[in-house]
Amino acid sequence: MNHFLDIHKTDPDALRSILSSAQSMKEARQGRSKGARDDEQPLAGRMVALIFEKPSTRTRVSFDVGVRQMGGETLVLTGSEMQLGHGETIADTARVLSRYVDMIMIRTFDEEALLELAEHATVPVINGLTNQSHPCQIMADILTFEEHRGPIAGRKVVWCGDGNNVFTSFAHAAGQLGFDLTFSGPPPLDPDPSALEFARAKGARVEIVRDPLAAVEGADLVVTDTWVSMHDSQTTRERRHNQLRPYQVNERLMVHAKDDALFMHCLPAHRGEEATNAVMDGPHSVIFDEAENRLHAQKAIMRWCLAV
């Protein structure tokens, strides 16, 4: 049994195996649309619980569709239905769910809830997102980059904006997969230092460059994310906009990256804020390939967890 809790907790060879499997499954589905056969149903007879303490579009749809494409069934549970840790303990919830289902994906706030669930579950647990990290998204991002530009090892990835949970998983991936990573954002929104330390300890070149134009010089990939959360107050939103406005990904910024640099955003986006329409819909953008690849990457993660 394998849990998929974080990129830095997963062996680099396993990460490579997952990415290879994801690419193979994607190619098989594309082939099927042209008349080729794709009858493999590795999750036939399996039930997967999808727990959403945080609302979701891409995570919910991609996991649900992925399980169904592989012959399994899903049980979707929301925070209001579960009240995880309120009343029944997380440990007891994990033990009970393990008697009913073959795998658990959870999208939650506190990483401790994820870790406690995994500690007491007797079935694989997948991190669908926490406030600390978002490993499934980064697996999809790596898959997308390598589809378009080949191996990511040795390439330069630049993050513009908030050093949030998605950036943390990028830092973990830099250490595990051997690419360079530059963060460009305001000091109050600097990333988790432990994530940077992990990547550097693994030999990755990780930098903080405050000037976004200087940061993206020679970039193979430029990435950003939304500046505000749905839970942020109006005061917080205004403060974050003021802090992050200089780090908007726009045409002027992309000119300083490599001519064939890619642009990614995990979505949903606030168009005209963290990135302009001209970039999001422009020749550098692969945001919809990136969104699709959540499906394929997560299918491969589920297969790895169950060893099927």
PDB file of C-alpha atoms in Angstrom:
ATOM      1  CA  MET A   1       0.000   0.000   0.000  1.00  0.00           C
ATOM      2  CA  ASN A   2       1.318   3.429  -0.982  1.00  0.00           C
ATOM      3  CA  HIS A   3       0.004   6.760   0.263  1.00  0.00           C
ATOM      4  CA  PHE A   4       0.522   9.797  -1.999  1.00  0.00           C
ATOM      5  CA  LEU A   5       0.828  12.547   0.599  1.00  0.00           C
ATOM      6  CA  ASP A   6       3.493  14.864  -0.787  1.00  0.00           C
ATOM      7  CA  ILE A   7       6.060  14.955  -3.565  1.00  0.00           C
ATOM      8  CA  HIS A   8       8.970  15.154  -1.129  1.00  0.00           C
ATOM      9  CA  LYS A   9       7.656  12.049   0.640  1.00  0.00           C
ATOM     10  CA  THR A  10       7.518  10.026  -2.581  1.00  0.00           C
ATOM     11  CA  ASP A  11      10.620   8.382  -4.032  1.00  0.00           C
ATOM     12  CA  PRO A  12      11.892  10.100  -7.218  1.00  0.00           C
ATOM     13  CA  ASP A  13      11.794   6.778  -9.097  1.00  0.00           C
ATOM     14  CA  ALA A  14       8.146   6.383  -8.099  1.00  0.00           C
ATOM     15  CA  LEU A  15       7.410   9.909  -9.323  1.00  0.00           C
ATOM     16  CA  ARG A  16       9.023   9.064 -12.660  1.00  0.00           C
ATOM     17  CA  SER A  17       7.009   5.840 -12.872  1.00  0.00           C
ATOM     18  CA  ILE A  18       3.783   7.760 -12.214  1.00  0.00           C
ATOM     19  CA  LEU A  19       4.585  10.326 -14.906  1.00  0.00           C
ATOM     20  CA  SER A  20       5.390   7.598 -17.433  1.00  0.00           C
ATOM     21  CA  SER A  21       2.164   5.766 -16.602  1.00  0.00           C
ATOM     22  CA  ALA A  22       0.163   8.993 -16.947  1.00  0.00           C
ATOM     23  CA  GLN A  23       1.605   9.649 -20.392  1.00  0.00           C
ATOM     24  CA  SER A  24       0.891   6.088 -21.514  1.00  0.00           C
ATOM     25  CA  MET A  25      -2.719   6.239 -20.325  1.00  0.00           C
ATOM     26  CA  LYS A  26      -3.260   9.593 -21.987  1.00  0.00           C
ATOM     27  CA  GLU A  27      -1.929   8.256 -25.283  1.00  0.00           C
ATOM     28  CA  ALA A  28      -4.161   5.185 -24.974  1.00  0.00           C
ATOM     29  CA  ARG A  29      -7.269   7.338 -24.534  1.00  0.00           C
ATOM     30  CA  GLN A  30      -6.324   9.531 -27.481  1.00  0.00           C
ATOM     31  CA  GLY A  31      -5.821   6.388 -29.542  1.00  0.00           C
ATOM     32  CA  ARG A  32      -9.191   5.015 -28.519  1.00  0.00           C
ATOM     33  CA  SER A  33     -10.885   8.114 -29.913  1.00  0.00           C
ATOM     34  CA  LYS A  34      -9.406   7.158 -33.289  1.00  0.00           C
ATOM     35  CA  GLY A  35     -10.678   3.601 -33.136  1.00  0.00           C
ATOM     36  CA  ALA A  36      -7.959   1.921 -31.053  1.00  0.00           C
ATOM     37  CA  ARG A  37      -8.983  -0.324 -28.150  1.00  0.00           C
ATOM     38  CA  ASP A  38      -8.456   0.639 -24.514  1.00  0.00           C
ATOM     39  CA  ASP A  39     -10.228  -1.985 -22.440  1.00  0.00           C
ATOM     40  CA  GLU A  40      -7.995  -1.898 -19.367  1.00  0.00           C
ATOM     41  CA  GLN A  41     -10.071  -1.414 -16.212  1.00  0.00           C
ATOM     42  CA  PRO A  42      -7.573  -1.583 -13.321  1.00  0.00           C
ATOM     43  CA  LEU A  43     -10.060  -0.193 -10.772  1.00  0.00           C
ATOM     44  CA  ALA A  44     -12.906  -2.566 -11.663  1.00  0.00           C
ATOM     45  CA  GLY A  45     -14.719  -3.503  -8.479  1.00  0.00           C
ATOM     46  CA  ARG A  46     -12.957  -0.774  -6.472  1.00  0.00           C
ATOM     47  CA  MET A  47     -14.624   2.029  -4.505  1.00  0.00           C
ATOM     48  CA  VAL A  48     -12.840   5.345  -3.965  1.00  0.00           C
ATOM     49  CA  ALA A  49     -13.980   7.875  -1.352  1.00  0.00           C
ATOM     50  CA  LEU A  50     -13.489  11.501  -2.424  1.00  0.00           C
ATOM     51  CA  ILE A  51     -13.616  13.824   0.606  1.00  0.00           C
ATOM     52  CA  PHE A  52     -13.952  17.569   0.024  1.00  0.00           C
ATOM     53  CA  GLU A  53     -13.667  19.803   3.066  1.00  0.00           C
ATOM     54  CA  LYS A  54     -12.676  22.500   0.550  1.00  0.00           C
ATOM     55  CA  PRO A  55     -14.852  23.116  -2.520  1.00  0.00           C
ATOM     56  CA  SER A  56     -13.444  22.117  -5.888  1.00  0.00           C
ATOM     57  CA  THR A  57     -14.109  21.929  -9.610  1.00  0.00           C
ATOM     58  CA  ARG A  58     -11.034  20.403 -11.267  1.00  0.00           C
ATOM     59  CA  THR A  59     -10.087  18.091  -8.392  1.00  0.00           C
ATOM     60  CA  ARG A  60     -13.604  16.722  -7.991  1.00  0.00           C
ATOM     61  CA  VAL A  61     -14.298  16.222 -11.691  1.00  0.00           C
ATOM     62  CA  SER A  62     -10.843  14.869 -12.586  1.00  0.00           C
ATOM     63  CA  PHE A  63     -10.770  12.307  -9.772  1.00  0.00           C
ATOM     64  CA  ASP A  64     -14.381  11.243 -10.351  1.00  0.00           C
ATOM     65  CA  VAL A  65     -13.897  10.861 -14.096  1.00  0.00           C
ATOM     66  CA  GLY A  66     -10.530   9.162 -13.626  1.00  0.00           C
ATOM     67  CA  VAL A  67     -11.934   6.508 -11.303  1.00  0.00           C
ATOM     68  CA  ARG A  68     -14.825   5.848 -13.675  1.00  0.00           C
ATOM     69  CA  GLN A  69     -12.572   5.622 -16.733  1.00  0.00           C
ATOM     70  CA  MET A  70     -10.597   2.923 -14.916  1.00  0.00           C
ATOM     71  CA  GLY A  71     -13.724   0.937 -14.054  1.00  0.00           C
ATOM     72  CA  GLY A  72     -14.148   1.978 -10.425  1.00  0.00           C
ATOM     73  CA  GLU A  73     -16.864   3.794  -8.512  1.00  0.00           C
ATOM     74  CA  THR A  74     -16.730   6.913  -6.349  1.00  0.00           C
ATOM     75  CA  LEU A  75     -18.339   8.042  -3.129  1.00  0.00           C
ATOM     76  CA  VAL A  76     -18.193  11.846  -2.843  1.00  0.00           C
ATOM     77  CA  LEU A  77     -18.385  13.325   0.660  1.00  0.00           C
ATOM     78  CA  THR A  78     -18.353  17.039   1.532  1.00  0.00           C
ATOM     79  CA  GLY A  79     -17.211  18.781   4.682  1.00  0.00           C
ATOM     80  CA  SER A  80     -20.782  19.411   5.803  1.00  0.00           C
ATOM     81  CA  GLU A  81     -21.523  15.694   5.505  1.00  0.00           C
ATOM     82  CA  MET A  82     -18.323  14.543   7.188  1.00  0.00           C
ATOM     83  CA  GLN A  83     -17.440  17.208   9.793  1.00  0.00           C
ATOM     84  CA  LEU A  84     -14.072  15.513   9.910  1.00  0.00           C
ATOM     85  CA  GLY A  85     -12.644  15.535  13.421  1.00  0.00           C
ATOM     86  CA  HIS A  86     -15.777  17.108  14.950  1.00  0.00           C
ATOM     87  CA  GLY A  87     -17.512  14.447  17.017  1.00  0.00           C
ATOM     88  CA  GLU A  88     -15.898  11.288  15.674  1.00  0.00           C
ATOM     89  CA  THR A  89     -12.120  11.496  15.635  1.00  0.00           C
ATOM     90  CA  ILE A  90     -10.179  11.542  12.372  1.00  0.00           C
ATOM     91  CA  ALA A  91      -8.512   8.293  13.440  1.00  0.00           C
ATOM     92  CA  ASP A  92     -11.846   6.551  13.900  1.00  0.00           C
ATOM     93  CA  THR A  93     -13.141   7.969  10.619  1.00  0.00           C
ATOM     94  CA  ALA A  94     -10.072   6.540   8.876  1.00  0.00           C
ATOM     95  CA  ARG A  95     -10.613   3.108  10.430  1.00  0.00           C
ATOM     96  CA  VAL A  96     -14.299   3.051   9.487  1.00  0.00           C
ATOM     97  CA  LEU A  97     -13.836   4.275   5.908  1.00  0.00           C
ATOM     98  CA  SER A  98     -11.090   1.698   5.395  1.00  0.00           C
ATOM     99  CA  ARG A  99     -13.713  -1.024   5.978  1.00  0.00           C
ATOM    100  CA  TYR A 100     -15.907   0.378   3.198  1.00  0.00           C
ATOM    101  CA  VAL A 101     -13.634   1.690   0.451  1.00  0.00           C
ATOM    102  CA  ASP A 102     -10.401   0.772  -1.329  1.00  0.00           C
ATOM    103  CA  MET A 103      -8.814   4.236  -1.416  1.00  0.00           C
ATOM    104  CA  ILE A 104      -9.382   7.730   0.004  1.00  0.00           C
ATOM    105  CA  MET A 105      -8.667  11.098  -1.622  1.00  0.00           C
ATOM    106  CA  ILE A 106      -9.011  14.105   0.667  1.00  0.00           C
ATOM    107  CA  ARG A 107      -8.987  17.835  -0.106  1.00  0.00           C
ATOM    108  CA  THR A 108      -8.773  19.630   3.218  1.00  0.00           C
ATOM    109  CA  PHE A 109      -7.418  22.661   5.044  1.00  0.00           C
ATOM    110  CA  ASP A 110      -5.068  21.370   7.722  1.00  0.00           C
ATOM    111  CA  GLU A 111      -2.238  19.062   6.702  1.00  0.00           C
ATOM    112  CA  GLU A 112      -2.475  17.394  10.111  1.00  0.00           C
ATOM    113  CA  ALA A 113      -5.908  16.058   9.175  1.00  0.00           C
ATOM    114  CA  LEU A 114      -4.413  14.449   6.059  1.00  0.00           C
ATOM    115  CA  LEU A 115      -1.520  12.933   8.007  1.00  0.00           C
ATOM    116  CA  GLU A 116      -3.743  11.594  10.783  1.00  0.00           C
ATOM    117  CA  LEU A 117      -6.111  10.081   8.246  1.00  0.00           C
ATOM    118  CA  ALA A 118      -3.206   8.346   6.496  1.00  0.00           C
ATOM    119  CA  GLU A 119      -1.715   7.142   9.779  1.00  0.00           C
ATOM    120  CA  HIS A 120      -4.860   5.275  10.749  1.00  0.00           C
ATOM    121  CA  ALA A 121      -6.255   4.242   7.358  1.00  0.00           C
ATOM    122  CA  THR A 122      -5.591   0.731   6.100  1.00  0.00           C
ATOM    123  CA  VAL A 123      -6.164   1.807   2.496  1.00  0.00           C
ATOM    124  CA  PRO A 124      -4.133   4.314   0.429  1.00  0.00           C
ATOM    125  CA  VAL A 125      -4.718   8.017   1.068  1.00  0.00           C
ATOM    126  CA  ILE A 126      -4.097  10.706  -1.585  1.00  0.00           C
ATOM    127  CA  ASN A 127      -3.514  14.395  -0.862  1.00  0.00           C
ATOM    128  CA  GLY A 128      -5.953  16.266  -3.114  1.00  0.00           C
ATOM    129  CA  LEU A 129      -4.794  19.581  -1.586  1.00  0.00           C
ATOM    130  CA  THR A 130      -4.045  21.046   1.832  1.00  0.00           C
ATOM    131  CA  ASN A 131      -3.128  24.545   2.927  1.00  0.00           C
ATOM    132  CA  GLN A 132       0.489  23.360   2.889  1.00  0.00           C
ATOM    133  CA  SER A 133       0.817  21.569  -0.472  1.00  0.00           C
ATOM    134  CA  HIS A 134      -0.825  20.478  -3.723  1.00  0.00           C
ATOM    135  CA  PRO A 135       1.190  17.529  -5.096  1.00  0.00           C
ATOM    136  CA  CYS A 136      -1.372  16.272  -7.632  1.00  0.00           C
ATOM    137  CA  GLN A 137      -1.348  19.637  -9.378  1.00  0.00           C
ATOM    138  CA  ILE A 138       2.423  19.668  -9.708  1.00  0.00           C
ATOM    139  CA  MET A 139       2.477  16.144 -11.125  1.00  0.00           C
ATOM    140  CA  ALA A 140       0.091  17.404 -13.809  1.00  0.00           C
ATOM    141  CA  ASP A 141       2.303  20.446 -14.389  1.00  0.00           C
ATOM    142  CA  ILE A 142       5.442  18.340 -14.829  1.00  0.00           C
ATOM    143  CA  LEU A 143       3.560  16.037 -17.200  1.00  0.00           C
ATOM    144  CA  THR A 144       2.448  19.062 -19.229  1.00  0.00           C
ATOM    145  CA  PHE A 145       5.906  20.595 -19.426  1.00  0.00           C
ATOM    146  CA  GLU A 146       7.528  17.356 -20.536  1.00  0.00           C
ATOM    147  CA  GLU A 147       4.862  16.767 -23.193  1.00  0.00           C
ATOM    148  CA  HIS A 148       5.746  20.103 -24.769  1.00  0.00           C
ATOM    149  CA  ARG A 149       9.443  20.562 -24.030  1.00  0.00           C
ATOM    150  CA  GLY A 150      10.958  17.227 -22.976  1.00  0.00           C
ATOM    151  CA  PRO A 151      12.661  16.440 -19.657  1.00  0.00           C
ATOM    152  CA  ILE A 152      12.319  19.102 -17.002  1.00  0.00           C
ATOM    153  CA  ALA A 153      15.633  18.232 -15.325  1.00  0.00           C
ATOM    154  CA  GLY A 154      18.030  21.176 -15.600  1.00  0.00           C
ATOM    155  CA  ARG A 155      15.339  23.604 -16.790  1.00  0.00           C
ATOM    156  CA  LYS A 156      14.485  26.933 -15.165  1.00  0.00           C
ATOM    157  CA  VAL A 157      11.040  27.366 -13.611  1.00  0.00           C
ATOM    158  CA  VAL A 158       9.995  30.816 -12.352  1.00  0.00           C
ATOM    159  CA  TRP A 159       7.083  31.404  -9.988  1.00  0.00           C
ATOM    160  CA  CYS A 160       5.583  34.911  -9.866  1.00  0.00           C
ATOM    161  CA  GLY A 161       3.289  35.863  -6.994  1.00  0.00           C
ATOM    162  CA  ASP A 162       2.378  34.303  -3.673  1.00  0.00           C
ATOM    163  CA  GLY A 163       4.582  31.598  -2.138  1.00  0.00           C
ATOM    164  CA  ASN A 164       1.571  29.402  -1.463  1.00  0.00           C
ATOM    165  CA  ASN A 165       0.859  25.656  -1.219  1.00  0.00           C
ATOM    166  CA  VAL A 166       1.243  25.133  -4.971  1.00  0.00           C
ATOM    167  CA  PHE A 167       4.675  26.756  -4.908  1.00  0.00           C
ATOM    168  CA  THR A 168       5.639  24.521  -1.980  1.00  0.00           C
ATOM    169  CA  SER A 169       4.941  21.440  -4.081  1.00  0.00           C
ATOM    170  CA  PHE A 170       6.940  22.967  -6.953  1.00  0.00           C
ATOM    171  CA  ALA A 171       9.884  23.322  -4.563  1.00  0.00           C
ATOM    172  CA  HIS A 172       9.509  19.700  -3.501  1.00  0.00           C
ATOM    173  CA  ALA A 173       9.445  18.666  -7.170  1.00  0.00           C
ATOM    174  CA  ALA A 174      12.552  20.736  -7.948  1.00  0.00           C
ATOM    175  CA  GLY A 175      14.438  18.710  -5.364  1.00  0.00           C
ATOM    176  CA  GLN A 176      13.083  15.363  -6.478  1.00  0.00           C
ATOM    177  CA  LEU A 177      13.251  15.893 -10.253  1.00  0.00           C
ATOM    178  CA  GLY A 178      16.288  18.140 -10.609  1.00  0.00           C
ATOM    179  CA  PHE A 179      15.145  21.462 -12.060  1.00  0.00           C
ATOM    180  CA  ASP A 180      15.990  25.037 -11.034  1.00  0.00           C
ATOM    181  CA  LEU A 181      13.352  27.152  -9.321  1.00  0.00           C
ATOM    182  CA  THR A 182      13.112  30.919  -8.848  1.00  0.00           C
ATOM    183  CA  PHE A 183      10.532  32.618  -6.651  1.00  0.00           C
ATOM    184  CA  SER A 184       9.607  36.233  -7.384  1.00  0.00           C
ATOM    185  CA  GLY A 185       7.165  37.859  -5.011  1.00  0.00           C
ATOM    186  CA  PRO A 186       6.893  40.318  -2.106  1.00  0.00           C
ATOM    187  CA  PRO A 187       8.666  39.438   1.181  1.00  0.00           C
ATOM    188  CA  PRO A 188       5.439  39.168   3.243  1.00  0.00           C
ATOM    189  CA  LEU A 189       4.326  36.325   0.928  1.00  0.00           C
ATOM    190  CA  ASP A 190       7.600  34.406   0.808  1.00  0.00           C
ATOM    191  CA  PRO A 191       7.319  30.613   0.548  1.00  0.00           C
ATOM    192  CA  ASP A 192       7.792  28.053   3.304  1.00  0.00           C
ATOM    193  CA  PRO A 193      11.547  28.071   4.087  1.00  0.00           C
ATOM    194  CA  SER A 194      11.545  24.328   4.760  1.00  0.00           C
ATOM    195  CA  ALA A 195      10.425  23.648   1.177  1.00  0.00           C
ATOM    196  CA  LEU A 196      13.294  25.738  -0.180  1.00  0.00           C
ATOM    197  CA  GLU A 197      15.720  23.992   2.159  1.00  0.00           C
ATOM    198  CA  PHE A 198      14.503  20.590   0.996  1.00  0.00           C
ATOM    199  CA  ALA A 199      15.069  21.446  -2.671  1.00  0.00           C
ATOM    200  CA  ARG A 200      18.517  22.924  -2.023  1.00  0.00           C
ATOM    201  CA  ALA A 201      19.550  19.920   0.064  1.00  0.00           C
ATOM    202  CA  LYS A 202      18.687  17.727  -2.931  1.00  0.00           C
ATOM    203  CA  GLY A 203      20.958  19.802  -5.171  1.00  0.00           C
ATOM    204  CA  ALA A 204      18.401  22.045  -6.885  1.00  0.00           C
ATOM    205  CA  ARG A 205      19.267  25.672  -7.529  1.00  0.00           C
ATOM    206  CA  VAL A 206      16.575  27.689  -5.743  1.00  0.00           C
ATOM    207  CA  GLU A 207      16.580  31.490  -5.694  1.00  0.00           C
ATOM    208  CA  ILE A 208      14.447  34.383  -4.517  1.00  0.00           C
ATOM    209  CA  VAL A 209      14.609  37.321  -6.957  1.00  0.00           C
ATOM    210  CA  ARG A 210      12.434  40.321  -6.088  1.00  0.00           C
ATOM    211  CA  ASP A 211      12.543  41.955  -9.537  1.00  0.00           C
ATOM    212  CA  PRO A 212      10.148  39.867 -11.670  1.00  0.00           C
ATOM    213  CA  LEU A 213      11.713  40.976 -14.960  1.00  0.00           C
ATOM    214  CA  ALA A 214      15.132  39.838 -13.767  1.00  0.00           C
ATOM    215  CA  ALA A 215      13.655  36.646 -12.326  1.00  0.00           C
ATOM    216  CA  VAL A 216      12.196  35.424 -15.629  1.00  0.00           C
ATOM    217  CA  GLU A 217      15.373  35.953 -17.659  1.00  0.00           C
ATOM    218  CA  GLY A 218      16.078  32.627 -19.348  1.00  0.00           C
ATOM    219  CA  ALA A 219      12.970  30.951 -17.920  1.00  0.00           C
ATOM    220  CA  ASP A 220      11.698  27.771 -19.572  1.00  0.00           C
ATOM    221  CA  LEU A 221       8.451  27.936 -17.613  1.00  0.00           C
ATOM    222  CA  VAL A 222       6.634  30.822 -15.913  1.00  0.00           C
ATOM    223  CA  VAL A 223       3.961  29.946 -13.367  1.00  0.00           C
ATOM    224  CA  THR A 224       1.498  31.931 -11.293  1.00  0.00           C
ATOM    225  CA  ASP A 225      -1.613  31.356  -9.209  1.00  0.00           C
ATOM    226  CA  THR A 226      -4.586  33.334  -7.981  1.00  0.00           C
ATOM    227  CA  TRP A 227      -3.804  36.140  -5.557  1.00  0.00           C
ATOM    228  CA  VAL A 228      -6.827  35.706  -3.314  1.00  0.00           C
ATOM    229  CA  SER A 229      -8.806  32.880  -1.766  1.00  0.00           C
ATOM    230  CA  MET A 230     -12.583  32.672  -1.627  1.00  0.00           C
ATOM    231  CA  HIS A 231     -12.222  32.834   2.157  1.00  0.00           C
ATOM    232  CA  ASP A 232     -10.261  36.115   2.190  1.00  0.00           C
ATOM    233  CA  SER A 233     -11.880  39.247   3.597  1.00  0.00           C
ATOM    234  CA  GLN A 234     -12.192  42.388   1.500  1.00  0.00           C
ATOM    235  CA  THR A 235      -9.400  44.006   3.496  1.00  0.00           C
ATOM    236  CA  THR A 236      -7.120  41.018   2.867  1.00  0.00           C
ATOM    237  CA  ARG A 237      -7.983  41.039  -0.832  1.00  0.00           C
ATOM    238  CA  GLU A 238      -7.074  44.709  -1.196  1.00  0.00           C
ATOM    239  CA  ARG A 239      -3.796  44.276   0.680  1.00  0.00           C
ATOM    240  CA  ARG A 240      -2.777  41.251  -1.390  1.00  0.00           C
ATOM    241  CA  HIS A 241      -3.621  43.015  -4.650  1.00  0.00           C
ATOM    242  CA  ASN A 242      -1.415  45.927  -3.662  1.00  0.00           C
ATOM    243  CA  GLN A 243       1.435  43.595  -2.717  1.00  0.00           C
ATOM    244  CA  LEU A 244       1.205  41.402  -5.810  1.00  0.00           C
ATOM    245  CA  ARG A 245       0.372  43.856  -8.584  1.00  0.00           C
ATOM    246  CA  PRO A 246       4.060  44.257  -9.601  1.00  0.00           C
ATOM    247  CA  TYR A 247       4.222  40.472 -10.126  1.00  0.00           C
ATOM    248  CA  GLN A 248       1.437  40.193 -12.690  1.00  0.00           C
ATOM    249  CA  VAL A 249       2.364  37.907 -15.594  1.00  0.00           C
ATOM    250  CA  ASN A 250       1.814  40.053 -18.676  1.00  0.00           C
ATOM    251  CA  GLU A 251       3.270  40.416 -22.163  1.00  0.00           C
ATOM    252  CA  ARG A 252       6.034  42.732 -20.944  1.00  0.00           C
ATOM    253  CA  LEU A 253       7.177  40.124 -18.442  1.00  0.00           C
ATOM    254  CA  MET A 254       7.012  37.164 -20.833  1.00  0.00           C
ATOM    255  CA  VAL A 255       9.299  38.960 -23.299  1.00  0.00           C
ATOM    256  CA  HIS A 256      12.128  38.462 -20.784  1.00  0.00           C
ATOM    257  CA  ALA A 257      11.652  34.674 -20.666  1.00  0.00           C
ATOM    258  CA  LYS A 258      12.938  32.339 -23.369  1.00  0.00           C
ATOM    259  CA  ASP A 259      11.200  32.651 -26.718  1.00  0.00           C
ATOM    260  CA  ASP A 260       9.711  29.166 -26.303  1.00  0.00           C
ATOM    261  CA  ALA A 261       8.903  29.514 -22.602  1.00  0.00           C
ATOM    262  CA  LEU A 262       5.637  28.010 -21.402  1.00  0.00           C
ATOM    263  CA  PHE A 263       3.084  29.692 -19.133  1.00  0.00           C
ATOM    264  CA  MET A 264       1.040  27.778 -16.552  1.00  0.00           C
ATOM    265  CA  HIS A 265      -1.708  28.588 -14.068  1.00  0.00           C
ATOM    266  CA  CYS A 266      -3.453  25.851 -12.100  1.00  0.00           C
ATOM    267  CA  LEU A 267      -6.822  27.635 -12.368  1.00  0.00           C
ATOM    268  CA  PRO A 268      -9.302  29.010 -11.487  1.00  0.00           C
ATOM    269  CA  ALA A 269      -7.886  32.342 -12.616  1.00  0.00           C
ATOM    270  CA  HIS A 270      -8.906  35.916 -11.957  1.00  0.00           C
ATOM    271  CA  ARG A 271      -8.158  37.133 -15.446  1.00  0.00           C
ATOM    272  CA  GLY A 272      -6.580  40.566 -15.553  1.00  0.00           C
ATOM    273  CA  GLU A 273      -5.208  40.198 -12.029  1.00  0.00           C
ATOM    274  CA  GLU A 274      -2.408  37.621 -11.643  1.00  0.00           C
ATOM    275  CA  ALA A 275      -2.164  37.214 -15.427  1.00  0.00           C
ATOM    276  CA  THR A 276      -3.524  39.069 -18.432  1.00  0.00           C
ATOM    277  CA  ASN A 277      -5.796  37.597 -21.072  1.00  0.00           C
ATOM    278  CA  ALA A 278      -3.059  38.142 -23.642  1.00  0.00           C
ATOM    279  CA  VAL A 279      -0.798  35.719 -21.753  1.00  0.00           C
ATOM    280  CA  MET A 280      -3.461  33.229 -20.689  1.00  0.00           C
ATOM    281  CA  ASP A 281      -4.749  32.899 -24.251  1.00  0.00           C
ATOM    282  CA  GLY A 282      -1.419  33.536 -25.942  1.00  0.00           C
ATOM    283  CA  PRO A 283       1.187  31.321 -27.617  1.00  0.00           C
ATOM    284  CA  HIS A 284       3.088  30.553 -24.396  1.00  0.00           C
ATOM    285  CA  SER A 285       0.016  29.312 -22.522  1.00  0.00           C
ATOM    286  CA  VAL A 286      -0.651  25.615 -21.899  1.00  0.00           C
ATOM    287  CA  ILE A 287      -3.191  26.138 -19.115  1.00  0.00           C
ATOM    288  CA  PHE A 288      -5.876  23.902 -20.607  1.00  0.00           C
ATOM    289  CA  ASP A 289      -3.439  21.081 -21.359  1.00  0.00           C
ATOM    290  CA  GLU A 290      -2.379  21.506 -17.742  1.00  0.00           C
ATOM    291  CA  ALA A 291      -5.993  21.252 -16.547  1.00  0.00           C
ATOM    292  CA  GLU A 292      -6.605  18.128 -18.650  1.00  0.00           C
ATOM    293  CA  ASN A 293      -3.470  16.507 -17.317  1.00  0.00           C
ATOM    294  CA  ARG A 294      -4.857  16.548 -13.788  1.00  0.00           C
ATOM    295  CA  LEU A 295      -7.003  13.652 -15.014  1.00  0.00           C
ATOM    296  CA  HIS A 296      -4.140  11.600 -16.416  1.00  0.00           C
ATOM    297  CA  ALA A 297      -1.670  12.313 -13.605  1.00  0.00           C
ATOM    298  CA  GLN A 298      -4.199  11.403 -10.938  1.00  0.00           C
ATOM    299  CA  LYS A 299      -5.175   8.199 -12.693  1.00  0.00           C
ATOM    300  CA  ALA A 300      -1.517   7.201 -12.604  1.00  0.00           C
ATOM    301  CA  ILE A 301      -1.243   8.185  -8.931  1.00  0.00           C
ATOM    302  CA  MET A 302      -4.255   6.026  -8.067  1.00  0.00           C
ATOM    303  CA  ARG A 303      -2.808   3.053  -9.942  1.00  0.00           C
ATOM    304  CA  TRP A 304       0.513   3.492  -8.143  1.00  0.00           C
ATOM    305  CA  CYS A 305      -1.226   3.664  -4.761  1.00  0.00           C
ATOM    306  CA  LEU A 306      -3.071   0.415  -5.423  1.00  0.00           C
ATOM    307  CA  ALA A 307      -0.222  -1.217  -7.400  1.00  0.00           C
ATOM    308  CA  VAL A 308      -2.576  -2.099 -10.273  1.00  0.00           C
TER     309      VAL A 308
END
